[in-house]
PDB file of C-alpha atoms in Angstrom:
ATOM      1  CA  MET A   1     138.526  96.741 118.187  1.00 37.00           C
ATOM      2  CA  ARG A   2     138.669  96.130 114.438  1.00 46.00           C
ATOM      3  CA  ALA A   3     139.941  99.090 112.486  1.00 49.00           C
ATOM      4  CA  GLY A   4     136.975  99.030 110.140  1.00 52.00           C
ATOM      5  CA  ARG A   5     134.119  99.244 112.612  1.00 60.00           C
ATOM      6  CA  VAL A   6     133.115 102.088 114.929  1.00 62.00           C
ATOM      7  CA  THR A   7     131.985 100.812 118.313  1.00 50.00           C
ATOM      8  CA  GLY A   8     130.844 102.366 121.559  1.00 43.00           C
ATOM      9  CA  THR A   9     127.701 104.063 120.212  1.00 46.00           C
ATOM     10  CA  HIS A  10     124.740 104.454 122.516  1.00 40.00           C
ATOM     11  CA  THR A  11     121.112 105.463 122.136  1.00 41.00           C
ATOM     12  CA  GLU A  12     118.967 108.242 123.407  1.00 44.00           C
ATOM     13  CA  GLY A  13     115.237 108.834 123.492  1.00 42.00           C
ATOM     14  CA  GLY A  14     112.561 106.208 123.850  1.00 41.00           C
ATOM     15  CA  ASP A  15     111.586 103.070 121.935  1.00 39.00           C
ATOM     16  CA  ALA A  16     110.745 103.620 118.233  1.00 42.00           C
ATOM     17  CA  GLY A  17     111.912 107.235 118.227  1.00 47.00           C
ATOM     18  CA  ARG A  18     115.372 106.687 119.666  1.00 50.00           C
ATOM     19  CA  ARG A  19     118.558 107.415 117.671  1.00 54.00           C
ATOM     20  CA  SER A  20     122.027 105.999 118.123  1.00 61.00           C
ATOM     21  CA  ARG A  21     124.672 108.509 119.116  1.00 79.00           C
ATOM     22  CA  VAL A  22     127.434 108.388 116.491  1.00 90.00           C
ATOM     23  CA  ASP A  23     130.981 108.572 117.862  1.00 93.00           C
ATOM     24  CA  VAL A  24     132.412 111.238 115.567  1.00 94.00           C
ATOM     25  CA  ALA A  25     135.827 111.174 117.266  1.00 94.00           C
ATOM     26  CA  GLU A  26     136.154 107.456 116.536  1.00 96.00           C
ATOM     27  CA  LEU A  27     135.149 107.949 112.902  1.00 96.00           C
ATOM     28  CA  VAL A  28     137.787 110.645 112.538  1.00 96.00           C
ATOM     29  CA  ARG A  29     140.386 108.473 114.257  1.00 96.00           C
ATOM     30  CA  ILE A  30     139.806 105.627 111.824  1.00 97.00           C
ATOM     31  CA  ARG A  31     139.786 107.962 108.837  1.00 97.00           C
ATOM     32  CA  THR A  32     143.061 109.514 110.049  1.00 97.00           C
ATOM     33  CA  HIS A  33     144.985 106.370 110.974  1.00 97.00           C
ATOM     34  CA  HIS A  34     143.309 103.618 108.969  1.00 97.00           C
ATOM     35  CA  PRO A  35     141.771 105.031 105.766  1.00 97.00           C
ATOM     36  CA  GLU A  36     142.053 101.566 104.202  1.00 97.00           C
ATOM     37  CA  ALA A  37     139.422 100.438 106.719  1.00 97.00           C
ATOM     38  CA  ILE A  38     136.675 101.804 104.475  1.00 97.00           C
ATOM     39  CA  ALA A  39     137.572  99.504 101.571  1.00 96.00           C
ATOM     40  CA  GLU A  40     138.008  96.616 104.000  1.00 97.00           C
ATOM     41  CA  ALA A  41     134.537  97.246 105.442  1.00 97.00           C
ATOM     42  CA  ALA A  42     133.094  97.270 101.909  1.00 97.00           C
ATOM     43  CA  VAL A  43     134.655  93.852 101.212  1.00 97.00           C
ATOM     44  CA  ARG A  44     133.234  92.426 104.458  1.00 96.00           C
ATOM     45  CA  ARG A  45     129.760  93.831 103.922  1.00 97.00           C
ATOM     46  CA  ALA A  46     127.056  91.164 103.794  1.00 97.00           C
ATOM     47  CA  ARG A  47     125.172  91.640 100.537  1.00 96.00           C
ATOM     48  CA  ARG A  48     121.628  90.865  99.385  1.00 95.00           C
ATOM     49  CA  PRO A  49     119.684  90.888  96.107  1.00 96.00           C
ATOM     50  CA  LEU A  50     118.370  94.216  94.837  1.00 96.00           C
ATOM     51  CA  LEU A  51     114.772  93.072  95.316  1.00 94.00           C
ATOM     52  CA  GLY A  52     113.524  91.079  98.257  1.00 88.00           C
ATOM     53  CA  ASP A  53     110.796  88.457  98.270  1.00 87.00           C
ATOM     54  CA  ASN A  54     108.014  91.022  97.880  1.00 89.00           C
ATOM     55  CA  GLY A  55     109.556  92.524  94.744  1.00 92.00           C
ATOM     56  CA  ARG A  56     109.492  96.000  96.287  1.00 94.00           C
ATOM     57  CA  LEU A  57     112.144  98.562  97.226  1.00 97.00           C
ATOM     58  CA  MET A  58     112.194 101.006 100.118  1.00 96.00           C
ATOM     59  CA  ILE A  59     115.315 103.192  99.882  1.00 97.00           C
ATOM     60  CA  VAL A  60     116.272 106.099 102.131  1.00 97.00           C
ATOM     61  CA  ALA A  61     118.020 108.899 100.200  1.00 96.00           C
ATOM     62  CA  ALA A  62     120.751 111.113 101.643  1.00 95.00           C
ATOM     63  CA  ASP A  63     122.718 112.367  98.648  1.00 94.00           C
ATOM     64  CA  HIS A  64     121.466 115.945  98.919  1.00 92.00           C
ATOM     65  CA  PRO A  65     124.380 117.583 100.833  1.00 93.00           C
ATOM     66  CA  ALA A  66     126.958 116.961  98.113  1.00 92.00           C
ATOM     67  CA  ARG A  67     124.906 119.192  95.765  1.00 91.00           C
ATOM     68  CA  GLY A  68     124.742 121.904  98.407  1.00 91.00           C
ATOM     69  CA  ALA A  69     121.046 121.128  99.017  1.00 89.00           C
ATOM     70  CA  LEU A  70     121.005 121.166 102.818  1.00 87.00           C
ATOM     71  CA  GLY A  71     117.536 122.530 103.436  1.00 86.00           C
ATOM     72  CA  VAL A  72     114.370 120.806 104.616  1.00 85.00           C
ATOM     73  CA  GLY A  73     111.272 122.967 104.399  1.00 79.00           C
ATOM     74  CA  ASP A  74     112.113 126.336 105.940  1.00 77.00           C
ATOM     75  CA  ARG A  75     115.204 124.942 107.748  1.00 81.00           C
ATOM     76  CA  GLY A  76     117.977 126.035 105.428  1.00 81.00           C
ATOM     77  CA  LEU A  77     120.782 123.981 106.990  1.00 91.00           C
ATOM     78  CA  ALA A  78     118.826 121.080 108.430  1.00 86.00           C
ATOM     79  CA  MET A  79     121.118 118.446 106.866  1.00 89.00           C
ATOM     80  CA  ALA A  80     124.372 120.219 107.692  1.00 90.00           C
ATOM     81  CA  ASN A  81     125.096 118.398 110.958  1.00 93.00           C
ATOM     82  CA  ARG A  82     126.744 115.204 109.768  1.00 95.00           C
ATOM     83  CA  ALA A  83     126.601 113.328 113.074  1.00 95.00           C
ATOM     84  CA  GLU A  84     122.875 113.972 113.346  1.00 95.00           C
ATOM     85  CA  LEU A  85     122.330 112.925 109.725  1.00 95.00           C
ATOM     86  CA  LEU A  86     124.207 109.671 110.341  1.00 96.00           C
ATOM     87  CA  GLU A  87     122.174 109.025 113.485  1.00 96.00           C
ATOM     88  CA  ARG A  88     118.939 109.519 111.563  1.00 96.00           C
ATOM     89  CA  LEU A  89     120.164 107.265 108.768  1.00 97.00           C
ATOM     90  CA  CYS A  90     121.194 104.497 111.143  1.00 96.00           C
ATOM     91  CA  LEU A  91     117.775 104.627 112.758  1.00 96.00           C
ATOM     92  CA  ALA A  92     115.978 104.564 109.408  1.00 97.00           C
ATOM     93  CA  LEU A  93     118.077 101.629 108.174  1.00 97.00           C
ATOM     94  CA  SER A  94     117.299  99.689 111.339  1.00 96.00           C
ATOM     95  CA  ARG A  95     113.546  99.803 110.767  1.00 96.00           C
ATOM     96  CA  PRO A  96     111.798  96.691 109.367  1.00 96.00           C
ATOM     97  CA  GLY A  97     111.079  96.904 105.654  1.00 95.00           C
ATOM     98  CA  VAL A  98     113.815  99.415 104.795  1.00 97.00           C
ATOM     99  CA  ASP A  99     115.867  97.879 101.982  1.00 97.00           C
ATOM    100  CA  GLY A 100     118.772 100.280 101.711  1.00 98.00           C
ATOM    101  CA  VAL A 101     120.248 103.714 101.223  1.00 98.00           C
ATOM    102  CA  LEU A 102     121.226 106.128  98.446  1.00 98.00           C
ATOM    103  CA  ALA A 103     124.120 108.446  99.243  1.00 97.00           C
ATOM    104  CA  THR A 104     127.446 109.883  98.155  1.00 97.00           C
ATOM    105  CA  ALA A 105     130.834 108.374  99.035  1.00 97.00           C
ATOM    106  CA  ASP A 106     131.451 110.417 102.185  1.00 97.00           C
ATOM    107  CA  ILE A 107     128.182 109.286 103.791  1.00 97.00           C
ATOM    108  CA  LEU A 108     128.411 105.677 102.589  1.00 98.00           C
ATOM    109  CA  ASP A 109     131.976 105.479 103.890  1.00 98.00           C
ATOM    110  CA  ASP A 110     130.778 106.540 107.331  1.00 97.00           C
ATOM    111  CA  LEU A 111     127.921 104.045 107.229  1.00 98.00           C
ATOM    112  CA  LEU A 112     130.360 101.288 106.253  1.00 97.00           C
ATOM    113  CA  LEU A 113     132.519 102.109 109.263  1.00 97.00           C
ATOM    114  CA  LEU A 114     129.417 102.152 111.449  1.00 96.00           C
ATOM    115  CA  GLY A 115     128.426  98.684 110.219  1.00 96.00           C
ATOM    116  CA  ALA A 116     125.024  99.956 109.085  1.00 97.00           C
ATOM    117  CA  LEU A 117     125.044  98.547 105.557  1.00 98.00           C
ATOM    118  CA  ASP A 118     125.041  94.783 106.087  1.00 97.00           C
ATOM    119  CA  HIS A 119     122.185  93.082 104.193  1.00 97.00           C
ATOM    120  CA  LYS A 120     121.182  96.439 102.714  1.00 98.00           C
ATOM    121  CA  VAL A 121     120.940  97.679  99.120  1.00 98.00           C
ATOM    122  CA  VAL A 122     123.617 100.344  98.627  1.00 98.00           C
ATOM    123  CA  MET A 123     123.179 102.910  95.850  1.00 98.00           C
ATOM    124  CA  GLY A 124     125.999 105.255  94.914  1.00 98.00           C
ATOM    125  CA  SER A 125     125.068 108.775  93.814  1.00 98.00           C
ATOM    126  CA  MET A 126     126.842 109.536  90.558  1.00 97.00           C
ATOM    127  CA  ASN A 127     126.385 113.144  89.445  1.00 95.00           C
ATOM    128  CA  ARG A 128     126.326 115.916  92.022  1.00 93.00           C
ATOM    129  CA  GLY A 129     128.037 118.685  90.040  1.00 92.00           C
ATOM    130  CA  GLY A 130     124.851 120.675  89.424  1.00 92.00           C
ATOM    131  CA  LEU A 131     125.082 122.644  92.630  1.00 93.00           C
ATOM    132  CA  GLN A 132     121.822 124.042  93.927  1.00 91.00           C
ATOM    133  CA  GLY A 133     121.442 127.673  92.918  1.00 91.00           C
ATOM    134  CA  ALA A 134     124.562 127.779  90.707  1.00 92.00           C
ATOM    135  CA  SER A 135     124.586 129.304  87.237  1.00 90.00           C
ATOM    136  CA  PHE A 136     125.890 125.956  86.005  1.00 91.00           C
ATOM    137  CA  GLU A 137     123.278 123.909  87.871  1.00 91.00           C
ATOM    138  CA  LEU A 138     122.022 122.177  84.718  1.00 90.00           C
ATOM    139  CA  ASP A 139     125.525 121.226  83.539  1.00 89.00           C
ATOM    140  CA  ASP A 140     125.280 118.387  86.009  1.00 91.00           C
ATOM    141  CA  ARG A 141     128.751 116.795  85.848  1.00 93.00           C
ATOM    142  CA  PHE A 142     129.477 113.334  87.199  1.00 96.00           C
ATOM    143  CA  THR A 143     131.416 114.246  90.335  1.00 95.00           C
ATOM    144  CA  GLY A 144     130.296 111.341  92.564  1.00 96.00           C
ATOM    145  CA  HIS A 145     130.559 107.580  92.183  1.00 97.00           C
ATOM    146  CA  ARG A 146     131.819 106.272  88.870  1.00 97.00           C
ATOM    147  CA  PRO A 147     130.569 102.900  87.575  1.00 98.00           C
ATOM    148  CA  GLU A 148     133.967 101.404  88.368  1.00 98.00           C
ATOM    149  CA  ASP A 149     133.718 102.665  91.965  1.00 97.00           C
ATOM    150  CA  ILE A 150     130.315 101.057  92.450  1.00 98.00           C
ATOM    151  CA  GLN A 151     131.648  97.779  91.061  1.00 98.00           C
ATOM    152  CA  ARG A 152     134.892  97.934  93.067  1.00 97.00           C
ATOM    153  CA  LEU A 153     133.114  98.566  96.359  1.00 97.00           C
ATOM    154  CA  GLY A 154     130.541  95.862  95.755  1.00 97.00           C
ATOM    155  CA  PHE A 155     127.648  98.311  95.850  1.00 98.00           C
ATOM    156  CA  ASP A 156     124.356  97.292  94.285  1.00 98.00           C
ATOM    157  CA  ALA A 157     123.293 100.160  92.015  1.00 98.00           C
ATOM    158  CA  GLY A 158     123.901 103.742  90.976  1.00 98.00           C
ATOM    159  CA  LYS A 159     121.646 106.745  90.713  1.00 98.00           C
ATOM    160  CA  LEU A 160     121.916 109.821  88.512  1.00 97.00           C
ATOM    161  CA  LEU A 161     119.954 113.034  88.117  1.00 96.00           C
ATOM    162  CA  LEU A 162     118.894 114.211  84.648  1.00 97.00           C
ATOM    163  CA  ARG A 163     117.362 117.676  84.484  1.00 96.00           C
ATOM    164  CA  ILE A 164     116.607 119.008  81.012  1.00 96.00           C
ATOM    165  CA  ASP A 165     115.959 122.653  80.203  1.00 96.00           C
ATOM    166  CA  TYR A 166     115.234 123.208  76.532  1.00 95.00           C
ATOM    167  CA  ASP A 167     116.647 126.740  76.853  1.00 93.00           C
ATOM    168  CA  ASP A 168     119.923 125.755  78.530  1.00 90.00           C
ATOM    169  CA  PRO A 169     122.818 124.300  76.458  1.00 85.00           C
ATOM    170  CA  GLY A 170     124.248 122.727  79.623  1.00 82.00           C
ATOM    171  CA  SER A 171     121.454 120.157  79.489  1.00 91.00           C
ATOM    172  CA  LEU A 172     122.974 118.609  76.364  1.00 92.00           C
ATOM    173  CA  THR A 173     126.251 117.909  78.181  1.00 91.00           C
ATOM    174  CA  THR A 174     124.368 116.240  81.011  1.00 92.00           C
ATOM    175  CA  LEU A 175     122.240 114.264  78.546  1.00 95.00           C
ATOM    176  CA  GLU A 176     125.262 112.875  76.710  1.00 96.00           C
ATOM    177  CA  SER A 177     127.243 112.052  79.855  1.00 96.00           C
ATOM    178  CA  THR A 178     124.151 110.345  81.309  1.00 97.00           C
ATOM    179  CA  ALA A 179     123.874 108.115  78.242  1.00 98.00           C
ATOM    180  CA  ARG A 180     127.519 107.071  78.604  1.00 97.00           C
ATOM    181  CA  ALA A 181     126.990 106.347  82.317  1.00 98.00           C
ATOM    182  CA  VAL A 182     124.006 104.154  81.416  1.00 98.00           C
ATOM    183  CA  ASP A 183     126.268 102.279  78.954  1.00 98.00           C
ATOM    184  CA  GLU A 184     129.026 101.799  81.518  1.00 98.00           C
ATOM    185  CA  MET A 185     126.627 100.545  84.171  1.00 98.00           C
ATOM    186  CA  ALA A 186     124.970  98.131  81.729  1.00 98.00           C
ATOM    187  CA  ALA A 187     128.400  96.797  80.704  1.00 98.00           C
ATOM    188  CA  ARG A 188     128.968  95.892  84.368  1.00 98.00           C
ATOM    189  CA  ARG A 189     125.425  94.544  84.778  1.00 98.00           C
ATOM    190  CA  LEU A 190     124.741  97.117  87.463  1.00 98.00           C
ATOM    191  CA  PRO A 191     121.314  98.753  87.806  1.00 98.00           C
ATOM    192  CA  VAL A 192     121.231 102.506  87.333  1.00 98.00           C
ATOM    193  CA  PHE A 193     118.315 104.622  88.559  1.00 98.00           C
ATOM    194  CA  VAL A 194     117.748 107.646  86.314  1.00 98.00           C
ATOM    195  CA  GLU A 195     115.864 110.577  87.864  1.00 97.00           C
ATOM    196  CA  PRO A 196     114.577 112.719  84.974  1.00 97.00           C
ATOM    197  CA  PHE A 197     112.911 116.142  85.009  1.00 97.00           C
ATOM    198  CA  ILE A 198     111.966 118.810  82.556  1.00 97.00           C
ATOM    199  CA  SER A 199     113.209 121.954  84.306  1.00 96.00           C
ATOM    200  CA  ARG A 200     112.888 125.684  83.714  1.00 94.00           C
ATOM    201  CA  ARG A 201     114.337 128.876  85.172  1.00 93.00           C
ATOM    202  CA  THR A 202     112.002 131.367  86.811  1.00 92.00           C
ATOM    203  CA  PRO A 203     112.339 135.072  85.894  1.00 91.00           C
ATOM    204  CA  GLU A 204     114.455 135.367  89.066  1.00 91.00           C
ATOM    205  CA  GLY A 205     116.807 132.652  87.761  1.00 88.00           C
ATOM    206  CA  LYS A 206     115.783 129.840  90.121  1.00 91.00           C
ATOM    207  CA  LEU A 207     115.483 126.346  88.708  1.00 91.00           C
ATOM    208  CA  ARG A 208     112.082 124.708  88.961  1.00 94.00           C
ATOM    209  CA  ASN A 209     111.095 121.164  87.971  1.00 95.00           C
ATOM    210  CA  ASP A 210     107.919 120.903  85.904  1.00 96.00           C
ATOM    211  CA  LEU A 211     105.635 118.287  87.470  1.00 95.00           C
ATOM    212  CA  SER A 212     102.823 118.571  84.938  1.00 96.00           C
ATOM    213  CA  ALA A 213     101.712 115.324  83.340  1.00 97.00           C
ATOM    214  CA  GLU A 214     103.070 116.392  79.942  1.00 97.00           C
ATOM    215  CA  ALA A 215     106.515 117.304  81.329  1.00 97.00           C
ATOM    216  CA  VAL A 216     106.902 114.131  83.404  1.00 97.00           C
ATOM    217  CA  THR A 217     105.756 112.038  80.424  1.00 98.00           C
ATOM    218  CA  ARG A 218     108.310 113.693  78.177  1.00 98.00           C
ATOM    219  CA  SER A 219     111.115 113.269  80.739  1.00 98.00           C
ATOM    220  CA  ILE A 220     110.330 109.546  81.104  1.00 98.00           C
ATOM    221  CA  ALA A 221     110.379 109.055  77.330  1.00 98.00           C
ATOM    222  CA  ILE A 222     113.762 110.776  77.019  1.00 98.00           C
ATOM    223  CA  ALA A 223     115.357 108.932  79.936  1.00 98.00           C
ATOM    224  CA  SER A 224     114.122 105.547  78.776  1.00 98.00           C
ATOM    225  CA  GLY A 225     115.918 105.855  75.457  1.00 98.00           C
ATOM    226  CA  LEU A 226     119.381 106.736  76.727  1.00 98.00           C
ATOM    227  CA  GLY A 227     122.365 104.506  76.048  1.00 97.00           C
ATOM    228  CA  GLY A 228     122.881 101.379  74.019  1.00 98.00           C
ATOM    229  CA  SER A 229     120.894  99.161  76.390  1.00 98.00           C
ATOM    230  CA  SER A 230     118.021  99.744  78.775  1.00 98.00           C
ATOM    231  CA  ALA A 231     118.383  96.301  80.367  1.00 98.00           C
ATOM    232  CA  TYR A 232     119.721  97.690  83.658  1.00 98.00           C
ATOM    233  CA  THR A 233     117.942 101.057  83.655  1.00 98.00           C
ATOM    234  CA  TRP A 234     115.375 101.951  86.278  1.00 98.00           C
ATOM    235  CA  LEU A 235     113.472 105.216  86.527  1.00 98.00           C
ATOM    236  CA  LYS A 236     113.127 107.385  89.633  1.00 98.00           C
ATOM    237  CA  VAL A 237     110.103 109.583  89.034  1.00 97.00           C
ATOM    238  CA  PRO A 238     108.096 112.200  90.919  1.00 94.00           C
ATOM    239  CA  VAL A 239     104.362 112.045  91.478  1.00 93.00           C
ATOM    240  CA  THR A 240     102.758 114.542  89.110  1.00 93.00           C
ATOM    241  CA  GLU A 241     101.148 117.716  90.433  1.00 90.00           C
ATOM    242  CA  HIS A 242      97.781 116.106  89.764  1.00 91.00           C
ATOM    243  CA  PRO A 243      98.127 112.538  91.074  1.00 88.00           C
ATOM    244  CA  ASP A 244      95.248 111.328  88.937  1.00 92.00           C
ATOM    245  CA  ASP A 245      97.548 111.741  85.914  1.00 95.00           C
ATOM    246  CA  MET A 246     100.070 109.174  87.157  1.00 96.00           C
ATOM    247  CA  ALA A 247      98.442 106.121  85.546  1.00 96.00           C
ATOM    248  CA  ARG A 248      98.612 107.726  82.123  1.00 96.00           C
ATOM    249  CA  VAL A 249     102.121 109.111  82.670  1.00 97.00           C
ATOM    250  CA  MET A 250     103.559 105.756  83.727  1.00 97.00           C
ATOM    251  CA  GLU A 251     102.281 104.160  80.508  1.00 97.00           C
ATOM    252  CA  THR A 252     105.156 105.944  78.742  1.00 98.00           C
ATOM    253  CA  SER A 253     107.728 103.228  79.503  1.00 98.00           C
ATOM    254  CA  THR A 254     108.045  99.563  80.477  1.00 98.00           C
ATOM    255  CA  LEU A 255     111.125 100.256  82.587  1.00 98.00           C
ATOM    256  CA  PRO A 256     110.709  99.520  86.308  1.00 98.00           C
ATOM    257  CA  ALA A 257     110.333 102.675  88.382  1.00 98.00           C
ATOM    258  CA  VAL A 258     110.474 103.928  91.928  1.00 97.00           C
ATOM    259  CA  LEU A 259     108.801 107.059  93.247  1.00 96.00           C
ATOM    260  CA  LEU A 260     110.893 109.882  94.671  1.00 92.00           C
ATOM    261  CA  GLY A 261     109.793 111.686  97.759  1.00 82.00           C
ATOM    262  CA  GLY A 262     111.174 115.211  97.549  1.00 66.00           C
ATOM    263  CA  ASP A 263     110.399 117.962 100.036  1.00 64.00           C
ATOM    264  CA  ILE A 264     106.731 117.418 100.946  1.00 66.00           C
ATOM    265  CA  GLY A 265     106.356 120.315 103.377  1.00 62.00           C
ATOM    266  CA  ASP A 266     106.457 120.670 107.156  1.00 62.00           C
ATOM    267  CA  SER A 267     102.828 120.320 108.165  1.00 67.00           C
ATOM    268  CA  PRO A 268     101.207 117.002 109.156  1.00 68.00           C
ATOM    269  CA  GLU A 269      98.558 117.705 106.505  1.00 72.00           C
ATOM    270  CA  ASP A 270     101.242 117.930 103.803  1.00 72.00           C
ATOM    271  CA  GLN A 271     102.708 114.616 104.914  1.00 75.00           C
ATOM    272  CA  VAL A 272      99.351 112.846 104.899  1.00 78.00           C
ATOM    273  CA  ALA A 273      98.658 114.168 101.396  1.00 80.00           C
ATOM    274  CA  ALA A 274     102.060 112.939 100.181  1.00 81.00           C
ATOM    275  CA  TYR A 275     101.522 109.474 101.661  1.00 84.00           C
ATOM    276  CA  GLU A 276      98.172 109.207  99.894  1.00 87.00           C
ATOM    277  CA  LYS A 277      99.726 110.181  96.555  1.00 89.00           C
ATOM    278  CA  TRP A 278     102.457 107.601  97.003  1.00 90.00           C
ATOM    279  CA  ARG A 279      99.972 104.922  98.034  1.00 91.00           C
ATOM    280  CA  ASP A 280      97.905 105.379  94.864  1.00 90.00           C
ATOM    281  CA  ALA A 281     100.926 105.514  92.527  1.00 93.00           C
ATOM    282  CA  LEU A 282     102.433 102.360  94.082  1.00 94.00           C
ATOM    283  CA  GLN A 283      99.518 100.371  92.674  1.00 94.00           C
ATOM    284  CA  LEU A 284     100.673 101.010  89.081  1.00 96.00           C
ATOM    285  CA  PRO A 285     102.317  98.036  87.340  1.00 96.00           C
ATOM    286  CA  THR A 286     105.720  99.579  86.625  1.00 97.00           C
ATOM    287  CA  VAL A 287     106.132 101.191  90.066  1.00 97.00           C
ATOM    288  CA  ARG A 288     108.280  98.982  92.317  1.00 96.00           C
ATOM    289  CA  GLY A 289     108.938 101.110  95.346  1.00 96.00           C
ATOM    290  CA  LEU A 290     109.949 104.347  97.014  1.00 96.00           C
ATOM    291  CA  VAL A 291     113.163 106.374  97.335  1.00 96.00           C
ATOM    292  CA  VAL A 292     112.520 109.001  99.995  1.00 93.00           C
ATOM    293  CA  GLY A 293     114.961 111.180 101.887  1.00 91.00           C
ATOM    294  CA  ARG A 294     114.361 114.419 103.700  1.00 90.00           C
ATOM    295  CA  SER A 295     110.685 113.875 104.466  1.00 88.00           C
ATOM    296  CA  LEU A 296     111.528 110.659 106.351  1.00 91.00           C
ATOM    297  CA  LEU A 297     114.834 111.709 107.903  1.00 93.00           C
ATOM    298  CA  TYR A 298     113.530 115.130 109.024  1.00 92.00           C
ATOM    299  CA  PRO A 299     109.773 114.768 109.568  1.00 89.00           C
ATOM    300  CA  ALA A 300     107.856 117.685 110.978  1.00 85.00           C
ATOM    301  CA  ASP A 301     107.218 115.930 114.305  1.00 85.00           C
ATOM    302  CA  GLY A 302     110.807 114.707 114.615  1.00 88.00           C
ATOM    303  CA  ASP A 303     109.828 111.026 114.829  1.00 92.00           C
ATOM    304  CA  VAL A 304     112.036 109.377 112.209  1.00 94.00           C
ATOM    305  CA  ALA A 305     110.991 105.844 113.080  1.00 94.00           C
ATOM    306  CA  ALA A 306     107.276 106.601 112.751  1.00 93.00           C
ATOM    307  CA  ALA A 307     107.759 108.390 109.431  1.00 91.00           C
ATOM    308  CA  VAL A 308     109.805 105.493 108.038  1.00 94.00           C
ATOM    309  CA  ASP A 309     107.332 102.895 109.295  1.00 94.00           C
ATOM    310  CA  THR A 310     104.438 104.753 107.689  1.00 92.00           C
ATOM    311  CA  ALA A 311     106.249 104.854 104.347  1.00 92.00           C
ATOM    312  CA  VAL A 312     107.101 101.157 104.561  1.00 93.00           C
ATOM    313  CA  GLY A 313     103.440 100.432 105.246  1.00 92.00           C
ATOM    314  CA  LEU A 314     102.529 101.955 101.880  1.00 90.00           C
ATOM    315  CA  LEU A 315     104.380  99.144 100.147  1.00 85.00           C
TER     316      LEU A 315
END
């Protein structure tokens, strides 16, 4: 067996809903005895262009755990079991029409060892320092992939989170460091997906993203102007609270954009409503695809394959 590839996985369940069983012991053995295998697997990885023939992107996101955001709906630690998360990711990546994955280094390293990233778009998550629920949540330091890491590993793009609270000085630090990250990615000719929000604290101190048309418009305008070049900047934007506002909101910038999924709720009705919002927004000229995580990896009915296939069908 090659040191850089985990073998001996098997599947359980039936047909479209089955998941591969990740061999955690083998992953740990390789990490313990052959840590260089991760870099070797990155070098061997078969690459592809960012966009396929249809000009669309379908990315599965799994960078939440590194920010301490492990919950899905009312399941507070749904994403805490790493083997299960990897199984769900491997299944999602195996489905037709899925272009790639967005994750932090620990997860991408496992997926490299599992051989799940060949011919896939790989996005490194760059700033995860704004831990969910922390007093410093808006001082969102770049604690994940650096531009040089993304280049060294042969990954295809980076993603960063930009939350701006006009009442929190920490937002200025994040804003400036985001601009420098945009510069560094552009210097390497690497796409960077900027996920902007206008955010506010509730009276109880919890951070909430404002999804009104005005707030999303303002966040897009701010994000589009960061750095010395926008040539490699993409936007990762939410659907507004009133979906009918999306056409006007997306007129704010000519940068290409993808829609983010977020936590859409546990009920089948919530999922149907989210799919309809995505379907309508995907018709807009600047919207090029979807980046969806928890709602596809942890659907209410447990059928990852069906959830992913439905999302792909929207494209």
